[in-house]
Amino acid sequence: MEAEIDPLESVRILEGAVKLYERLRHPNLIRLLEYFPVGDMFAAVFEWAEGECLFDHWNFDYYAENPYIKSPMVRYKELSVEKRLDSVNVLFSFLISTAEHNYVAVDFYDGSIMYDFNTDTTTICDIDFFREKPSVNDVGEDYWGSKRLKAPEEYVLNAVIDERTNVFTLGALIFQTFGTFTQEEIKLRYENKTFLPCARETWELNSIAYSVALKAVSTEPEQRYGSISEFYEEWKKAVADEI
């Protein structure tokens, strides 16, 4: 009802999305229960999942007016390193599974992640734009995704969107999880349409983990890890002494 696109386009997208939740089932993905038309509209019913969205933009004004209230992302960043590493492992597991099902993640960002602070459970939601491989950027500069996290090819019309793109996305999310950015640095990402990793001095983990994450967000796709699985193997070795 509040989308920036026509309601019927929203219906078309949701009708196409239900197959994604069925095909990409994962222990940490919200579970689709049923779906059906409602007049000219369309409904999808999901099993309730506890948690708070890590990018709850609809509350940003509220936080600005009430600075003593911490957003879910602020609280998430205050978790122990071990708990955040466990949460990142969920993202690796889900994206590895996505690749194994021959799909690429599209518009996957912190708004697709919920965290239950009572049970330390990470839940994935909002995978409506994921695509079957092979895939290309058929939109151009406005290809879906957050400008804070998008890979360079996600701005280029007809560029290949593949697992290396997802390696970049996950690398950017990891930098956001274990790095510290100023508001000015975040603003530059939007203005320059380029993800910028944090400085080594503001990175919480060891130097090896920093190098592994840095390779993941290489500007050129061929300089990144060839797959999420390869990225994960290097990541596990790098953070072994952090646990």
PDB file of C-alpha atoms in Angstrom, residues 15-157:
ATOM      1  CA  GLU A  15       3.303 -13.699  -6.678  1.00  0.00           C
ATOM      2  CA  GLY A  16       6.722 -14.359  -8.161  1.00  0.00           C
ATOM      3  CA  ALA A  17       8.426 -14.285  -4.771  1.00  0.00           C
ATOM      4  CA  VAL A  18       6.485 -17.102  -3.115  1.00  0.00           C
ATOM      5  CA  LYS A  19       8.379 -19.701  -5.154  1.00  0.00           C
ATOM      6  CA  LEU A  20      11.633 -18.313  -3.757  1.00  0.00           C
ATOM      7  CA  TYR A  21      10.609 -19.025  -0.172  1.00  0.00           C
ATOM      8  CA  GLU A  22       9.647 -22.557  -1.177  1.00  0.00           C
ATOM      9  CA  ARG A  23      12.769 -23.320  -3.227  1.00  0.00           C
ATOM     10  CA  LEU A  24      15.269 -21.651  -0.908  1.00  0.00           C
ATOM     11  CA  ARG A  25      14.013 -23.129   2.363  1.00  0.00           C
ATOM     12  CA  HIS A  26      16.623 -22.841   5.096  1.00  0.00           C
ATOM     13  CA  PRO A  27      16.473 -23.190   8.891  1.00  0.00           C
ATOM     14  CA  ASN A  28      17.036 -19.439   9.273  1.00  0.00           C
ATOM     15  CA  LEU A  29      14.737 -18.235   6.490  1.00  0.00           C
ATOM     16  CA  ILE A  30      11.213 -17.204   7.464  1.00  0.00           C
ATOM     17  CA  ARG A  31       8.851 -20.040   6.551  1.00  0.00           C
ATOM     18  CA  LEU A  32       6.082 -19.503   4.027  1.00  0.00           C
ATOM     19  CA  LEU A  33       2.862 -21.193   5.177  1.00  0.00           C
ATOM     20  CA  GLU A  34       0.381 -20.382   2.424  1.00  0.00           C
ATOM     21  CA  TYR A  35      -0.496 -17.858  -0.254  1.00  0.00           C
ATOM     22  CA  PHE A  36      -3.660 -16.895  -2.121  1.00  0.00           C
ATOM     23  CA  PRO A  37      -5.352 -14.078  -4.088  1.00  0.00           C
ATOM     24  CA  VAL A  38      -7.509 -11.568  -2.235  1.00  0.00           C
ATOM     25  CA  GLY A  39      -9.623  -9.865  -4.855  1.00  0.00           C
ATOM     26  CA  ASP A  40      -7.174  -7.972  -7.068  1.00  0.00           C
ATOM     27  CA  MET A  41      -4.494  -8.246  -4.371  1.00  0.00           C
ATOM     28  CA  PHE A  42      -2.396 -11.168  -3.144  1.00  0.00           C
ATOM     29  CA  ALA A  43      -1.532 -12.478   0.317  1.00  0.00           C
ATOM     30  CA  ALA A  44       1.400 -14.516   1.587  1.00  0.00           C
ATOM     31  CA  VAL A  45       1.242 -15.902   5.116  1.00  0.00           C
ATOM     32  CA  PHE A  46       4.481 -16.598   6.986  1.00  0.00           C
ATOM     33  CA  GLU A  47       5.194 -18.326  10.251  1.00  0.00           C
ATOM     34  CA  TRP A  48       5.813 -15.734  12.954  1.00  0.00           C
ATOM     35  CA  ALA A  49       9.496 -15.118  13.637  1.00  0.00           C
ATOM     36  CA  GLU A  50      10.718 -13.256  16.694  1.00  0.00           C
ATOM     37  CA  GLY A  51      13.355 -10.624  16.106  1.00  0.00           C
ATOM     38  CA  GLU A  52      14.099  -7.009  15.279  1.00  0.00           C
ATOM     39  CA  CYS A  53      15.115  -5.783  11.847  1.00  0.00           C
ATOM     40  CA  LEU A  54      18.719  -4.570  11.741  1.00  0.00           C
ATOM     41  CA  PHE A  55      17.794  -1.718   9.391  1.00  0.00           C
ATOM     42  CA  ASP A  56      14.410  -0.516  10.674  1.00  0.00           C
ATOM     43  CA  HIS A  57      14.357   2.690   8.616  1.00  0.00           C
ATOM     44  CA  TRP A  58      10.726   3.353   9.545  1.00  0.00           C
ATOM     45  CA  ASN A  59      11.925   4.134  13.094  1.00  0.00           C
ATOM     46  CA  PHE A  60      14.873   6.395  12.242  1.00  0.00           C
ATOM     47  CA  ASP A  61      12.974   9.611  13.025  1.00  0.00           C
ATOM     48  CA  TYR A  62      11.898   8.106  16.336  1.00  0.00           C
ATOM     49  CA  TYR A  63      15.514   7.343  17.291  1.00  0.00           C
ATOM     50  CA  ALA A  64      16.559  10.859  16.302  1.00  0.00           C
ATOM     51  CA  GLU A  65      13.870  12.310  18.579  1.00  0.00           C
ATOM     52  CA  ASN A  66      14.716   9.874  21.388  1.00  0.00           C
ATOM     53  CA  PRO A  67      18.518   9.482  21.362  1.00  0.00           C
ATOM     54  CA  TYR A  68      18.446   7.454  24.583  1.00  0.00           C
ATOM     55  CA  ILE A  69      16.713   4.595  22.729  1.00  0.00           C
ATOM     56  CA  LYS A  70      19.118   2.273  20.911  1.00  0.00           C
ATOM     57  CA  SER A  71      18.252   0.920  17.492  1.00  0.00           C
ATOM     58  CA  PRO A  72      18.506  -2.849  16.856  1.00  0.00           C
ATOM     59  CA  MET A  73      21.701  -2.281  14.857  1.00  0.00           C
ATOM     60  CA  VAL A  74      23.326  -0.378  17.725  1.00  0.00           C
ATOM     61  CA  ARG A  75      22.353  -3.167  20.130  1.00  0.00           C
ATOM     62  CA  TYR A  76      23.600  -5.768  17.641  1.00  0.00           C
ATOM     63  CA  LYS A  77      26.971  -4.030  17.424  1.00  0.00           C
ATOM     64  CA  GLU A  78      27.193  -4.146  21.223  1.00  0.00           C
ATOM     65  CA  LEU A  79      26.885  -7.946  21.263  1.00  0.00           C
ATOM     66  CA  SER A  80      29.999  -9.964  21.981  1.00  0.00           C
ATOM     67  CA  VAL A  81      32.241 -10.744  19.017  1.00  0.00           C
ATOM     68  CA  GLU A  82      31.393 -14.434  19.410  1.00  0.00           C
ATOM     69  CA  LYS A  83      27.649 -13.833  19.098  1.00  0.00           C
ATOM     70  CA  ARG A  84      28.127 -11.676  16.019  1.00  0.00           C
ATOM     71  CA  LEU A  85      30.407 -14.287  14.467  1.00  0.00           C
ATOM     72  CA  ASP A  86      27.648 -16.857  15.021  1.00  0.00           C
ATOM     73  CA  SER A  87      25.194 -14.503  13.323  1.00  0.00           C
ATOM     74  CA  VAL A  88      27.529 -14.011  10.360  1.00  0.00           C
ATOM     75  CA  ASN A  89      27.833 -17.796  10.070  1.00  0.00           C
ATOM     76  CA  VAL A  90      24.080 -17.880   9.453  1.00  0.00           C
ATOM     77  CA  LEU A  91      24.515 -15.472   6.531  1.00  0.00           C
ATOM     78  CA  PHE A  92      27.279 -17.640   5.080  1.00  0.00           C
ATOM     79  CA  SER A  93      25.131 -20.764   5.460  1.00  0.00           C
ATOM     80  CA  PHE A  94      22.128 -19.158   3.800  1.00  0.00           C
ATOM     81  CA  LEU A  95      24.068 -17.708   0.860  1.00  0.00           C
ATOM     82  CA  ILE A  96      25.917 -20.996   0.320  1.00  0.00           C
ATOM     83  CA  SER A  97      22.540 -22.745   0.211  1.00  0.00           C
ATOM     84  CA  THR A  98      21.231 -20.079  -2.169  1.00  0.00           C
ATOM     85  CA  ALA A  99      24.137 -20.722  -4.553  1.00  0.00           C
ATOM     86  CA  GLU A 100      23.628 -24.484  -4.329  1.00  0.00           C
ATOM     87  CA  HIS A 101      20.034 -23.966  -5.453  1.00  0.00           C
ATOM     88  CA  ASN A 102      21.356 -22.011  -8.466  1.00  0.00           C
ATOM     89  CA  TYR A 103      20.156 -18.612  -7.277  1.00  0.00           C
ATOM     90  CA  VAL A 104      21.831 -15.282  -6.613  1.00  0.00           C
ATOM     91  CA  ALA A 105      20.847 -12.952  -3.802  1.00  0.00           C
ATOM     92  CA  VAL A 106      19.468  -9.605  -4.952  1.00  0.00           C
ATOM     93  CA  ASP A 107      18.613  -6.676  -2.659  1.00  0.00           C
ATOM     94  CA  PHE A 108      20.113  -8.570   0.281  1.00  0.00           C
ATOM     95  CA  TYR A 109      21.133  -6.148   3.021  1.00  0.00           C
ATOM     96  CA  ASP A 110      20.742  -5.519   6.764  1.00  0.00           C
ATOM     97  CA  GLY A 111      17.046  -4.872   6.181  1.00  0.00           C
ATOM     98  CA  SER A 112      16.796  -8.568   5.243  1.00  0.00           C
ATOM     99  CA  ILE A 113      18.137  -9.641   8.642  1.00  0.00           C
ATOM    100  CA  MET A 114      16.273  -9.928  11.936  1.00  0.00           C
ATOM    101  CA  TYR A 115      17.906 -10.668  15.275  1.00  0.00           C
ATOM    102  CA  ASP A 116      16.186 -11.993  18.388  1.00  0.00           C
ATOM    103  CA  PHE A 117      18.149 -10.607  21.330  1.00  0.00           C
ATOM    104  CA  ASN A 118      16.461 -12.993  23.751  1.00  0.00           C
ATOM    105  CA  THR A 119      17.526 -16.197  22.006  1.00  0.00           C
ATOM    106  CA  ASP A 120      20.412 -14.886  19.876  1.00  0.00           C
ATOM    107  CA  THR A 121      18.691 -16.159  16.749  1.00  0.00           C
ATOM    108  CA  THR A 122      19.327 -14.677  13.302  1.00  0.00           C
ATOM    109  CA  THR A 123      16.451 -14.846  10.825  1.00  0.00           C
ATOM    110  CA  ILE A 124      16.529 -14.012   7.114  1.00  0.00           C
ATOM    111  CA  CYS A 125      13.520 -12.319   5.523  1.00  0.00           C
ATOM    112  CA  ASP A 126      12.648 -10.320   2.389  1.00  0.00           C
ATOM    113  CA  ILE A 127      14.283 -12.343  -0.400  1.00  0.00           C
ATOM    114  CA  ASP A 128      11.657 -11.270  -2.940  1.00  0.00           C
ATOM    115  CA  PHE A 129      14.133 -10.182  -5.646  1.00  0.00           C
ATOM    116  CA  PHE A 130      16.497 -13.171  -5.615  1.00  0.00           C
ATOM    117  CA  ARG A 131      17.098 -14.529  -9.122  1.00  0.00           C
ATOM    118  CA  GLU A 132      17.926 -17.785 -10.805  1.00  0.00           C
ATOM    119  CA  LYS A 133      21.353 -17.966 -12.447  1.00  0.00           C
ATOM    120  CA  PRO A 134      22.572 -16.831 -14.895  1.00  0.00           C
ATOM    121  CA  SER A 135      21.547 -13.258 -14.247  1.00  0.00           C
ATOM    122  CA  VAL A 136      22.519  -9.770 -15.374  1.00  0.00           C
ATOM    123  CA  ASN A 137      21.792  -6.260 -14.207  1.00  0.00           C
ATOM    124  CA  ASP A 138      18.837  -5.417 -16.439  1.00  0.00           C
ATOM    125  CA  VAL A 139      17.985  -2.208 -14.567  1.00  0.00           C
ATOM    126  CA  GLY A 140      21.212  -0.226 -14.560  1.00  0.00           C
ATOM    127  CA  GLU A 141      22.176   2.249 -11.870  1.00  0.00           C
ATOM    128  CA  ASP A 142      18.932   1.734  -9.939  1.00  0.00           C
ATOM    129  CA  TYR A 143      19.369  -2.039  -9.636  1.00  0.00           C
ATOM    130  CA  TRP A 144      17.933  -3.213  -6.333  1.00  0.00           C
ATOM    131  CA  GLY A 145      20.012  -2.938  -3.182  1.00  0.00           C
ATOM    132  CA  SER A 146      21.309  -0.503  -0.609  1.00  0.00           C
ATOM    133  CA  LYS A 147      23.849   2.028  -1.868  1.00  0.00           C
ATOM    134  CA  ARG A 148      25.699   1.395   1.391  1.00  0.00           C
ATOM    135  CA  LEU A 149      26.424  -2.201   0.349  1.00  0.00           C
ATOM    136  CA  LYS A 150      26.010  -2.649  -3.412  1.00  0.00           C
ATOM    137  CA  ALA A 151      28.764  -4.136  -5.569  1.00  0.00           C
ATOM    138  CA  PRO A 152      30.091  -2.021  -8.482  1.00  0.00           C
ATOM    139  CA  GLU A 153      28.399  -4.264 -11.082  1.00  0.00           C
ATOM    140  CA  GLU A 154      25.059  -3.574  -9.427  1.00  0.00           C
ATOM    141  CA  TYR A 155      25.240  -0.086 -10.951  1.00  0.00           C
ATOM    142  CA  VAL A 156      26.123  -1.186 -14.502  1.00  0.00           C
ATOM    143  CA  LEU A 157      23.516  -2.135 -17.089  1.00  0.00           C
TER     144      LEU A 157
END
